[in-house]
Amino acid sequence: MDSLISVKEAQERILQYFQVPPAETVPLEHSLALVLAEDITAPFDLPSFNNSSMDGFALHSEDVQSASPEQPVILKIVQDIPAGTFPVTPIHRGEAARIMTGAPVPPGADCVVPVEHTDAYPFSQTALPGEVRIFAPAHPGQYVRRKGQDLQAGEPIIRSGTQITPQDIGLLASVGKTEVRVFPRPRVVLFSSGNEIVPPGQPLEPGKIYDSNLPMLTALLKAHGALAIPLGVLRDDPEEILQSLEQGIEHHPA
């Protein structure tokens, strides 16, 4: 029993024969499950501007502190702000701007009242009304996603050494990344061995069993970002195994 070594030591002995391949640049859409070879920081604030998280009306919160269904506050509508536009005209006291989800909050406004709390629900496709009745009070910052709320310029997004997930790809796309520096996929040659083993799909003769290890290990390698190179089922013959490994390495060099 003294000759046994730990799993960690076995891993260290194996890994000492390998070198990390040079990093390469790949399109973002091809980076899934690869290992990032660079630290990535936010190039700008995210969101890059204050924007509404609801369809509703941007206004001064002080104007609607007393608003209720019984005594609504009536405000003049002076702007219509759909998503994709950028307002520059400020909102003054007593005024409101109709605003869509994701649209920039205009200067002067400090909150958004959801359309459900107004007499404009639901939003219609008709011309912009002249006024709106507000049925509920609001507080500063209500339903406003602040500039830099998610990420601030220069803030680390993902560290080198991270295995890239679908969520990481979405995050990187949100800051405009189209390609990333990554380490190439490790190439792993593998096989099953045993005179009693046959591949699934072949006739199962007496004394034989189907190979489950090779399909499982191949799937595990792919799931963890490796390029699996299965050699099939080999007999319990050291020479055949060595020859097959050498051929696999020769045909699929690192």
mmCIF file of N, CA, C and O in Angstrom, residues 91-178:
data_model
loop_
_atom_site.group_PDB
_atom_site.id
_atom_site.type_symbol
_atom_site.label_atom_id
_atom_site.label_comp_id
_atom_site.label_asym_id
_atom_site.label_seq_id
_atom_site.Cartn_x
_atom_site.Cartn_y
_atom_site.Cartn_z
ATOM 1 N N ILE A 91 -36.524 67.788 -18.967
ATOM 2 C CA ILE A 91 -37.879 67.739 -18.424
ATOM 3 C C ILE A 91 -37.934 68.691 -17.230
ATOM 4 O O ILE A 91 -37.127 68.596 -16.301
ATOM 5 N N HIS A 92 -38.891 69.623 -17.264
ATOM 6 C CA HIS A 92 -39.056 70.584 -16.178
ATOM 7 C C HIS A 92 -40.158 70.135 -15.236
ATOM 8 O O HIS A 92 -40.906 69.189 -15.525
ATOM 9 N N ARG A 93 -40.256 70.810 -14.103
ATOM 10 C CA ARG A 93 -41.322 70.508 -13.154
ATOM 11 C C ARG A 93 -42.676 70.660 -13.830
ATOM 12 O O ARG A 93 -42.898 71.559 -14.636
ATOM 13 N N GLY A 94 -43.561 69.712 -13.547
ATOM 14 C CA GLY A 94 -44.887 69.738 -14.146
ATOM 15 C C GLY A 94 -44.956 69.076 -15.503
ATOM 16 O O GLY A 94 -46.020 69.053 -16.131
ATOM 17 N N GLU A 95 -43.821 68.537 -15.973
ATOM 18 C CA GLU A 95 -43.776 67.900 -17.285
ATOM 19 C C GLU A 95 -43.434 66.416 -17.155
ATOM 20 O O GLU A 95 -42.928 65.961 -16.112
ATOM 21 N N ALA A 96 -43.695 65.675 -18.227
ATOM 22 C CA ALA A 96 -43.356 64.249 -18.287
ATOM 23 C C ALA A 96 -43.021 63.887 -19.726
ATOM 24 O O ALA A 96 -43.427 64.571 -20.673
ATOM 25 N N ALA A 97 -42.269 62.815 -19.865
ATOM 26 C CA ALA A 97 -41.942 62.290 -21.188
ATOM 27 C C ALA A 97 -42.374 60.834 -21.252
ATOM 28 O O ALA A 97 -42.068 60.055 -20.337
ATOM 29 N N ARG A 98 -43.114 60.477 -22.287
ATOM 30 C CA ARG A 98 -43.433 59.060 -22.476
ATOM 31 C C ARG A 98 -42.149 58.344 -22.872
ATOM 32 O O ARG A 98 -41.419 58.803 -23.757
ATOM 33 N N ILE A 99 -41.864 57.228 -22.225
ATOM 34 C CA ILE A 99 -40.571 56.553 -22.431
ATOM 35 C C ILE A 99 -40.773 55.045 -22.516
ATOM 36 O O ILE A 99 -41.647 54.482 -21.843
ATOM 37 N N MET A 100 -39.972 54.412 -23.349
ATOM 38 C CA MET A 100 -40.033 52.962 -23.518
ATOM 39 C C MET A 100 -38.887 52.285 -22.757
ATOM 40 O O MET A 100 -37.864 52.910 -22.456
ATOM 41 N N THR A 101 -39.064 51.017 -22.475
ATOM 42 C CA THR A 101 -38.026 50.246 -21.784
ATOM 43 C C THR A 101 -36.711 50.298 -22.568
ATOM 44 O O THR A 101 -36.682 50.047 -23.773
ATOM 45 N N GLY A 102 -35.622 50.635 -21.861
ATOM 46 C CA GLY A 102 -34.308 50.703 -22.485
ATOM 47 C C GLY A 102 -33.964 52.046 -23.065
ATOM 48 O O GLY A 102 -32.808 52.286 -23.444
ATOM 49 N N ALA A 103 -34.939 52.960 -23.150
ATOM 50 C CA ALA A 103 -34.681 54.288 -23.710
ATOM 51 C C ALA A 103 -33.970 55.166 -22.687
ATOM 52 O O ALA A 103 -34.159 55.020 -21.479
ATOM 53 N N PRO A 104 -33.141 56.119 -23.141
ATOM 54 C CA PRO A 104 -32.427 57.006 -22.224
ATOM 55 C C PRO A 104 -33.387 57.902 -21.443
ATOM 56 O O PRO A 104 -34.360 58.432 -22.005
ATOM 57 N N VAL A 105 -33.113 58.070 -20.158
ATOM 58 C CA VAL A 105 -33.900 58.990 -19.331
ATOM 59 C C VAL A 105 -33.475 60.414 -19.673
ATOM 60 O O VAL A 105 -32.278 60.727 -19.690
ATOM 61 N N PRO A 106 -34.411 61.289 -19.957
ATOM 62 C CA PRO A 106 -34.050 62.640 -20.387
ATOM 63 C C PRO A 106 -33.465 63.465 -19.240
ATOM 64 O O PRO A 106 -33.711 63.162 -18.064
ATOM 65 N N PRO A 107 -32.697 64.506 -19.563
ATOM 66 C CA PRO A 107 -32.155 65.389 -18.516
ATOM 67 C C PRO A 107 -33.292 65.973 -17.673
ATOM 68 O O PRO A 107 -34.379 66.268 -18.184
ATOM 69 N N GLY A 108 -33.059 66.117 -16.391
ATOM 70 C CA GLY A 108 -34.057 66.687 -15.489
ATOM 71 C C GLY A 108 -34.902 65.649 -14.791
ATOM 72 O O GLY A 108 -35.195 65.779 -13.601
ATOM 73 N N ALA A 109 -35.322 64.620 -15.511
ATOM 74 C CA ALA A 109 -36.145 63.570 -14.904
ATOM 75 C C ALA A 109 -35.293 62.721 -13.969
ATOM 76 O O ALA A 109 -34.136 62.421 -14.265
ATOM 77 N N ASP A 110 -35.871 62.338 -12.831
ATOM 78 C CA ASP A 110 -35.113 61.519 -11.880
ATOM 79 C C ASP A 110 -35.790 60.194 -11.577
ATOM 80 O O ASP A 110 -35.345 59.444 -10.715
ATOM 81 N N CYS A 111 -36.869 59.870 -12.294
ATOM 82 C CA CYS A 111 -37.557 58.599 -12.051
ATOM 83 C C CYS A 111 -38.445 58.269 -13.245
ATOM 84 O O CYS A 111 -38.636 59.096 -14.145
ATOM 85 N N VAL A 112 -38.970 57.055 -13.211
ATOM 86 C CA VAL A 112 -39.932 56.610 -14.234
ATOM 87 C C VAL A 112 -41.129 56.018 -13.504
ATOM 88 O O VAL A 112 -40.986 55.191 -12.603
ATOM 89 N N VAL A 113 -42.313 56.472 -13.885
ATOM 90 C CA VAL A 113 -43.554 55.899 -13.360
ATOM 91 C C VAL A 113 -44.075 54.889 -14.392
ATOM 92 O O VAL A 113 -44.293 55.258 -15.556
ATOM 93 N N PRO A 114 -44.276 53.636 -14.016
ATOM 94 C CA PRO A 114 -44.759 52.639 -14.983
ATOM 95 C C PRO A 114 -46.109 53.043 -15.570
ATOM 96 O O PRO A 114 -46.944 53.660 -14.892
ATOM 97 N N VAL A 115 -46.316 52.683 -16.823
ATOM 98 C CA VAL A 115 -47.558 53.048 -17.494
ATOM 99 C C VAL A 115 -48.770 52.470 -16.773
ATOM 100 O O VAL A 115 -49.874 53.030 -16.824
ATOM 101 N N GLU A 116 -48.570 51.343 -16.048
ATOM 102 C CA GLU A 116 -49.687 50.735 -15.312
ATOM 103 C C GLU A 116 -50.222 51.653 -14.217
ATOM 104 O O GLU A 116 -51.348 51.463 -13.733
ATOM 105 N N HIS A 117 -49.420 52.640 -13.784
ATOM 106 C CA HIS A 117 -49.838 53.560 -12.721
ATOM 107 C C HIS A 117 -50.345 54.877 -13.289
ATOM 108 O O HIS A 117 -50.334 55.906 -12.608
ATOM 109 N N THR A 118 -50.777 54.856 -14.542
ATOM 110 C CA THR A 118 -51.264 56.063 -15.214
ATOM 111 C C THR A 118 -52.556 55.758 -15.962
ATOM 112 O O THR A 118 -52.987 54.600 -16.040
ATOM 113 N N ASP A 119 -53.151 56.817 -16.519
ATOM 114 C CA ASP A 119 -54.358 56.620 -17.325
ATOM 115 C C ASP A 119 -54.019 56.331 -18.780
ATOM 116 O O ASP A 119 -54.924 56.286 -19.632
ATOM 117 N N ALA A 120 -52.733 56.135 -19.088
ATOM 118 C CA ALA A 120 -52.299 55.858 -20.460
ATOM 119 C C ALA A 120 -52.100 54.374 -20.704
ATOM 120 O O ALA A 120 -51.570 53.983 -21.743
ATOM 121 N N TYR A 121 -52.505 53.529 -19.737
ATOM 122 C CA TYR A 121 -52.307 52.087 -19.886
ATOM 123 C C TYR A 121 -53.450 51.470 -20.675
ATOM 124 O O TYR A 121 -54.618 51.727 -20.379
ATOM 125 N N PRO A 122 -53.186 50.597 -21.670
ATOM 126 C CA PRO A 122 -51.840 50.350 -22.214
ATOM 127 C C PRO A 122 -51.440 51.439 -23.193
ATOM 128 O O PRO A 122 -52.285 52.202 -23.653
ATOM 129 N N PHE A 123 -50.150 51.508 -23.495
ATOM 130 C CA PHE A 123 -49.700 52.472 -24.500
ATOM 131 C C PHE A 123 -50.437 52.210 -25.805
ATOM 132 O O PHE A 123 -50.542 51.077 -26.264
ATOM 133 N N SER A 124 -50.913 53.255 -26.427
ATOM 134 C CA SER A 124 -51.599 53.099 -27.713
ATOM 135 C C SER A 124 -50.665 53.487 -28.840
ATOM 136 O O SER A 124 -49.585 54.025 -28.626
ATOM 137 N N GLN A 125 -51.090 53.182 -30.032
ATOM 138 C CA GLN A 125 -50.305 53.536 -31.204
ATOM 139 C C GLN A 125 -50.743 54.880 -31.795
ATOM 140 O O GLN A 125 -50.304 55.258 -32.869
ATOM 141 N N THR A 126 -51.601 55.584 -31.082
ATOM 142 C CA THR A 126 -52.087 56.863 -31.579
ATOM 143 C C THR A 126 -51.078 57.963 -31.288
ATOM 144 O O THR A 126 -50.012 57.727 -30.722
ATOM 145 N N ALA A 127 -51.438 59.194 -31.667
ATOM 146 C CA ALA A 127 -50.556 60.339 -31.435
ATOM 147 C C ALA A 127 -50.311 60.533 -29.944
ATOM 148 O O ALA A 127 -51.122 60.127 -29.096
ATOM 149 N N LEU A 128 -49.203 61.162 -29.619
ATOM 150 C CA LEU A 128 -48.827 61.406 -28.226
ATOM 151 C C LEU A 128 -49.886 62.283 -27.559
ATOM 152 O O LEU A 128 -50.200 63.364 -28.061
ATOM 153 N N PRO A 129 -50.459 61.841 -26.432
ATOM 154 C CA PRO A 129 -51.463 62.668 -25.745
ATOM 155 C C PRO A 129 -50.829 63.917 -25.144
ATOM 156 O O PRO A 129 -49.620 63.985 -24.949
ATOM 157 N N GLY A 130 -51.654 64.881 -24.836
ATOM 158 C CA GLY A 130 -51.136 66.141 -24.314
ATOM 159 C C GLY A 130 -50.815 66.100 -22.837
ATOM 160 O O GLY A 130 -50.001 66.897 -22.347
ATOM 161 N N GLU A 131 -51.468 65.186 -22.095
ATOM 162 C CA GLU A 131 -51.231 65.109 -20.659
ATOM 163 C C GLU A 131 -51.428 63.679 -20.178
ATOM 164 O O GLU A 131 -51.976 62.835 -20.892
ATOM 165 N N VAL A 132 -50.973 63.428 -18.960
ATOM 166 C CA VAL A 132 -51.106 62.105 -18.366
ATOM 167 C C VAL A 132 -51.470 62.255 -16.903
ATOM 168 O O VAL A 132 -51.015 63.180 -16.219
ATOM 169 N N ARG A 133 -52.322 61.362 -16.415
ATOM 170 C CA ARG A 133 -52.691 61.331 -15.001
ATOM 171 C C ARG A 133 -51.869 60.254 -14.301
ATOM 172 O O ARG A 133 -51.851 59.103 -14.732
ATOM 173 N N ILE A 134 -51.209 60.638 -13.227
ATOM 174 C CA ILE A 134 -50.358 59.725 -12.459
ATOM 175 C C ILE A 134 -51.105 59.315 -11.203
ATOM 176 O O ILE A 134 -51.559 60.171 -10.424
ATOM 177 N N PHE A 135 -51.227 57.981 -10.975
ATOM 178 C CA PHE A 135 -52.030 57.468 -9.870
ATOM 179 C C PHE A 135 -51.206 56.978 -8.673
ATOM 180 O O PHE A 135 -51.777 56.486 -7.698
ATOM 181 N N ALA A 136 -49.899 57.109 -8.726
ATOM 182 C CA ALA A 136 -49.059 56.600 -7.627
ATOM 183 C C ALA A 136 -47.826 57.478 -7.467
ATOM 184 O O ALA A 136 -47.299 58.000 -8.454
ATOM 185 N N PRO A 137 -47.341 57.656 -6.236
ATOM 186 C CA PRO A 137 -46.122 58.442 -6.026
ATOM 187 C C PRO A 137 -44.896 57.694 -6.522
ATOM 188 O O PRO A 137 -44.947 56.491 -6.788
ATOM 189 N N ALA A 138 -43.796 58.410 -6.637
ATOM 190 C CA ALA A 138 -42.531 57.808 -7.083
ATOM 191 C C ALA A 138 -41.395 58.382 -6.258
ATOM 192 O O ALA A 138 -41.526 59.442 -5.637
ATOM 193 N N HIS A 139 -40.273 57.677 -6.245
ATOM 194 C CA HIS A 139 -39.099 58.150 -5.513
ATOM 195 C C HIS A 139 -37.937 58.311 -6.480
ATOM 196 O O HIS A 139 -37.920 57.685 -7.553
ATOM 197 N N PRO A 140 -36.952 59.132 -6.146
ATOM 198 C CA PRO A 140 -35.807 59.334 -7.046
ATOM 199 C C PRO A 140 -35.126 58.015 -7.385
ATOM 200 O O PRO A 140 -34.894 57.171 -6.508
ATOM 201 N N GLY A 141 -34.832 57.803 -8.656
ATOM 202 C CA GLY A 141 -34.169 56.582 -9.099
ATOM 203 C C GLY A 141 -35.093 55.442 -9.416
ATOM 204 O O GLY A 141 -34.645 54.385 -9.879
ATOM 205 N N GLN A 142 -36.404 55.620 -9.184
ATOM 206 C CA GLN A 142 -37.346 54.527 -9.428
ATOM 207 C C GLN A 142 -37.351 54.125 -10.891
ATOM 208 O O GLN A 142 -37.520 54.947 -11.780
ATOM 209 N N TYR A 143 -37.145 52.834 -11.146
ATOM 210 C CA TYR A 143 -37.147 52.233 -12.489
ATOM 211 C C TYR A 143 -36.162 52.908 -13.441
ATOM 212 O O TYR A 143 -36.404 52.968 -14.642
ATOM 213 N N VAL A 144 -35.058 53.369 -12.870
ATOM 214 C CA VAL A 144 -33.974 53.933 -13.681
ATOM 215 C C VAL A 144 -32.742 53.058 -13.502
ATOM 216 O O VAL A 144 -32.278 52.864 -12.375
ATOM 217 N N ARG A 145 -32.235 52.518 -14.589
ATOM 218 C CA ARG A 145 -30.977 51.771 -14.558
ATOM 219 C C ARG A 145 -29.858 52.780 -14.770
ATOM 220 O O ARG A 145 -29.728 53.363 -15.841
ATOM 221 N N ARG A 146 -29.059 52.993 -13.723
ATOM 222 C CA ARG A 146 -28.060 54.042 -13.739
ATOM 223 C C ARG A 146 -26.864 53.687 -14.625
ATOM 224 O O ARG A 146 -26.492 52.517 -14.767
ATOM 225 N N LYS A 147 -26.265 54.703 -15.208
ATOM 226 C CA LYS A 147 -25.038 54.531 -15.987
ATOM 227 C C LYS A 147 -23.985 53.849 -15.117
ATOM 228 O O LYS A 147 -23.736 54.263 -13.986
ATOM 229 N N GLY A 148 -23.360 52.788 -15.645
ATOM 230 C CA GLY A 148 -22.335 52.062 -14.903
ATOM 231 C C GLY A 148 -22.869 51.150 -13.820
ATOM 232 O O GLY A 148 -22.087 50.609 -13.032
ATOM 233 N N GLN A 149 -24.184 50.943 -13.776
ATOM 234 C CA GLN A 149 -24.775 50.111 -12.727
ATOM 235 C C GLN A 149 -24.288 48.670 -12.799
ATOM 236 O O GLN A 149 -24.048 48.023 -11.778
ATOM 237 N N ASP A 150 -24.128 48.146 -14.012
ATOM 238 C CA ASP A 150 -23.676 46.763 -14.175
ATOM 239 C C ASP A 150 -22.155 46.667 -14.192
ATOM 240 O O ASP A 150 -21.573 45.803 -13.525
ATOM 241 N N LEU A 151 -21.514 47.533 -14.965
ATOM 242 C CA LEU A 151 -20.055 47.552 -15.075
ATOM 243 C C LEU A 151 -19.582 48.987 -15.232
ATOM 244 O O LEU A 151 -20.251 49.793 -15.892
ATOM 245 N N GLN A 152 -18.424 49.288 -14.648
ATOM 246 C CA GLN A 152 -17.827 50.597 -14.834
ATOM 247 C C GLN A 152 -16.580 50.462 -15.696
ATOM 248 O O GLN A 152 -15.890 49.434 -15.664
ATOM 249 N N ALA A 153 -16.302 51.479 -16.486
ATOM 250 C CA ALA A 153 -15.151 51.452 -17.386
ATOM 251 C C ALA A 153 -13.884 51.090 -16.623
ATOM 252 O O ALA A 153 -13.609 51.651 -15.555
ATOM 253 N N GLY A 154 -13.117 50.129 -17.142
ATOM 254 C CA GLY A 154 -11.886 49.684 -16.494
ATOM 255 C C GLY A 154 -12.071 48.567 -15.491
ATOM 256 O O GLY A 154 -11.091 47.985 -15.026
ATOM 257 N N GLU A 155 -13.307 48.234 -15.173
ATOM 258 C CA GLU A 155 -13.582 47.160 -14.208
ATOM 259 C C GLU A 155 -13.339 45.803 -14.853
ATOM 260 O O GLU A 155 -13.729 45.573 -15.994
ATOM 261 N N PRO A 156 -12.666 44.872 -14.150
ATOM 262 C CA PRO A 156 -12.445 43.539 -14.714
ATOM 263 C C PRO A 156 -13.777 42.841 -15.002
ATOM 264 O O PRO A 156 -14.705 42.888 -14.198
ATOM 265 N N ILE A 157 -13.839 42.240 -16.185
ATOM 266 C CA ILE A 157 -15.042 41.489 -16.561
ATOM 267 C C ILE A 157 -14.814 39.999 -16.358
ATOM 268 O O ILE A 157 -15.551 39.331 -15.638
ATOM 269 N N ILE A 158 -13.769 39.470 -17.017
ATOM 270 C CA ILE A 158 -13.430 38.049 -16.916
ATOM 271 C C ILE A 158 -11.916 37.929 -16.825
ATOM 272 O O ILE A 158 -11.188 38.598 -17.564
ATOM 273 N N ARG A 159 -11.452 37.079 -15.951
ATOM 274 C CA ARG A 159 -10.019 36.906 -15.725
ATOM 275 C C ARG A 159 -9.440 35.829 -16.635
ATOM 276 O O ARG A 159 -10.130 34.885 -17.039
ATOM 277 N N SER A 160 -8.156 35.965 -16.939
ATOM 278 C CA SER A 160 -7.433 34.937 -17.668
ATOM 279 C C SER A 160 -7.510 33.622 -16.899
ATOM 280 O O SER A 160 -7.445 33.605 -15.666
ATOM 281 N N GLY A 161 -7.656 32.525 -17.628
ATOM 282 C CA GLY A 161 -7.776 31.217 -16.990
ATOM 283 C C GLY A 161 -9.215 30.760 -16.825
ATOM 284 O O GLY A 161 -9.457 29.629 -16.403
ATOM 285 N N THR A 162 -10.160 31.627 -17.171
ATOM 286 C CA THR A 162 -11.576 31.273 -17.074
ATOM 287 C C THR A 162 -12.001 30.444 -18.280
ATOM 288 O O THR A 162 -11.674 30.783 -19.414
ATOM 289 N N GLN A 163 -12.707 29.359 -18.033
ATOM 290 C CA GLN A 163 -13.279 28.596 -19.144
ATOM 291 C C GLN A 163 -14.575 29.275 -19.564
ATOM 292 O O GLN A 163 -15.488 29.473 -18.756
ATOM 293 N N ILE A 164 -14.668 29.638 -20.817
ATOM 294 C CA ILE A 164 -15.736 30.503 -21.299
ATOM 295 C C ILE A 164 -17.066 29.751 -21.387
ATOM 296 O O ILE A 164 -17.154 28.674 -21.968
ATOM 297 N N THR A 165 -18.089 30.364 -20.797
ATOM 298 C CA THR A 165 -19.441 29.811 -20.792
ATOM 299 C C THR A 165 -20.336 30.616 -21.740
ATOM 300 O O THR A 165 -19.952 31.697 -22.204
ATOM 301 N N PRO A 166 -21.533 30.108 -22.043
ATOM 302 C CA PRO A 166 -22.455 30.908 -22.858
ATOM 303 C C PRO A 166 -22.746 32.267 -22.235
ATOM 304 O O PRO A 166 -22.884 33.278 -22.940
ATOM 305 N N GLN A 167 -22.839 32.316 -20.886
ATOM 306 C CA GLN A 167 -23.080 33.586 -20.217
ATOM 307 C C GLN A 167 -21.918 34.550 -20.432
ATOM 308 O O GLN A 167 -22.123 35.765 -20.610
ATOM 309 N N ASP A 168 -20.687 34.024 -20.410
ATOM 310 C CA ASP A 168 -19.514 34.871 -20.660
ATOM 311 C C ASP A 168 -19.558 35.451 -22.072
ATOM 312 O O ASP A 168 -19.214 36.626 -22.286
ATOM 313 N N ILE A 169 -19.969 34.646 -23.036
ATOM 314 C CA ILE A 169 -20.054 35.129 -24.415
ATOM 315 C C ILE A 169 -21.055 36.274 -24.514
ATOM 316 O O ILE A 169 -20.808 37.285 -25.181
ATOM 317 N N GLY A 170 -22.197 36.137 -23.835
ATOM 318 C CA GLY A 170 -23.175 37.217 -23.828
ATOM 319 C C GLY A 170 -22.616 38.481 -23.204
ATOM 320 O O GLY A 170 -22.825 39.593 -23.710
ATOM 321 N N LEU A 171 -21.885 38.332 -22.088
ATOM 322 C CA LEU A 171 -21.296 39.489 -21.414
ATOM 323 C C LEU A 171 -20.255 40.166 -22.298
ATOM 324 O O LEU A 171 -20.229 41.404 -22.425
ATOM 325 N N LEU A 172 -19.400 39.382 -22.925
ATOM 326 C CA LEU A 172 -18.368 39.947 -23.793
ATOM 327 C C LEU A 172 -18.987 40.641 -25.002
ATOM 328 O O LEU A 172 -18.507 41.696 -25.438
ATOM 329 N N ALA A 173 -20.049 40.074 -25.535
ATOM 330 C CA ALA A 173 -20.732 40.714 -26.658
ATOM 331 C C ALA A 173 -21.341 42.045 -26.237
ATOM 332 O O ALA A 173 -21.376 43.001 -27.026
ATOM 333 N N SER A 174 -21.792 42.131 -24.981
ATOM 334 C CA SER A 174 -22.439 43.364 -24.516
ATOM 335 C C SER A 174 -21.475 44.531 -24.407
ATOM 336 O O SER A 174 -21.903 45.690 -24.341
ATOM 337 N N VAL A 175 -20.161 44.248 -24.384
ATOM 338 C CA VAL A 175 -19.173 45.335 -24.371
ATOM 339 C C VAL A 175 -18.448 45.430 -25.708
ATOM 340 O O VAL A 175 -17.390 46.049 -25.819
ATOM 341 N N GLY A 176 -19.015 44.786 -26.725
ATOM 342 C CA GLY A 176 -18.516 44.970 -28.081
ATOM 343 C C GLY A 176 -17.404 44.043 -28.523
ATOM 344 O O GLY A 176 -16.851 44.217 -29.615
ATOM 345 N N LYS A 177 -17.069 43.021 -27.734
ATOM 346 C CA LYS A 177 -15.997 42.109 -28.121
ATOM 347 C C LYS A 177 -16.455 41.210 -29.270
ATOM 348 O O LYS A 177 -17.555 40.654 -29.248
ATOM 349 N N THR A 178 -15.615 41.072 -30.271
ATOM 350 C CA THR A 178 -15.902 40.176 -31.397
ATOM 351 C C THR A 178 -14.917 39.022 -31.468
ATOM 352 O O THR A 178 -15.162 38.043 -32.181
#
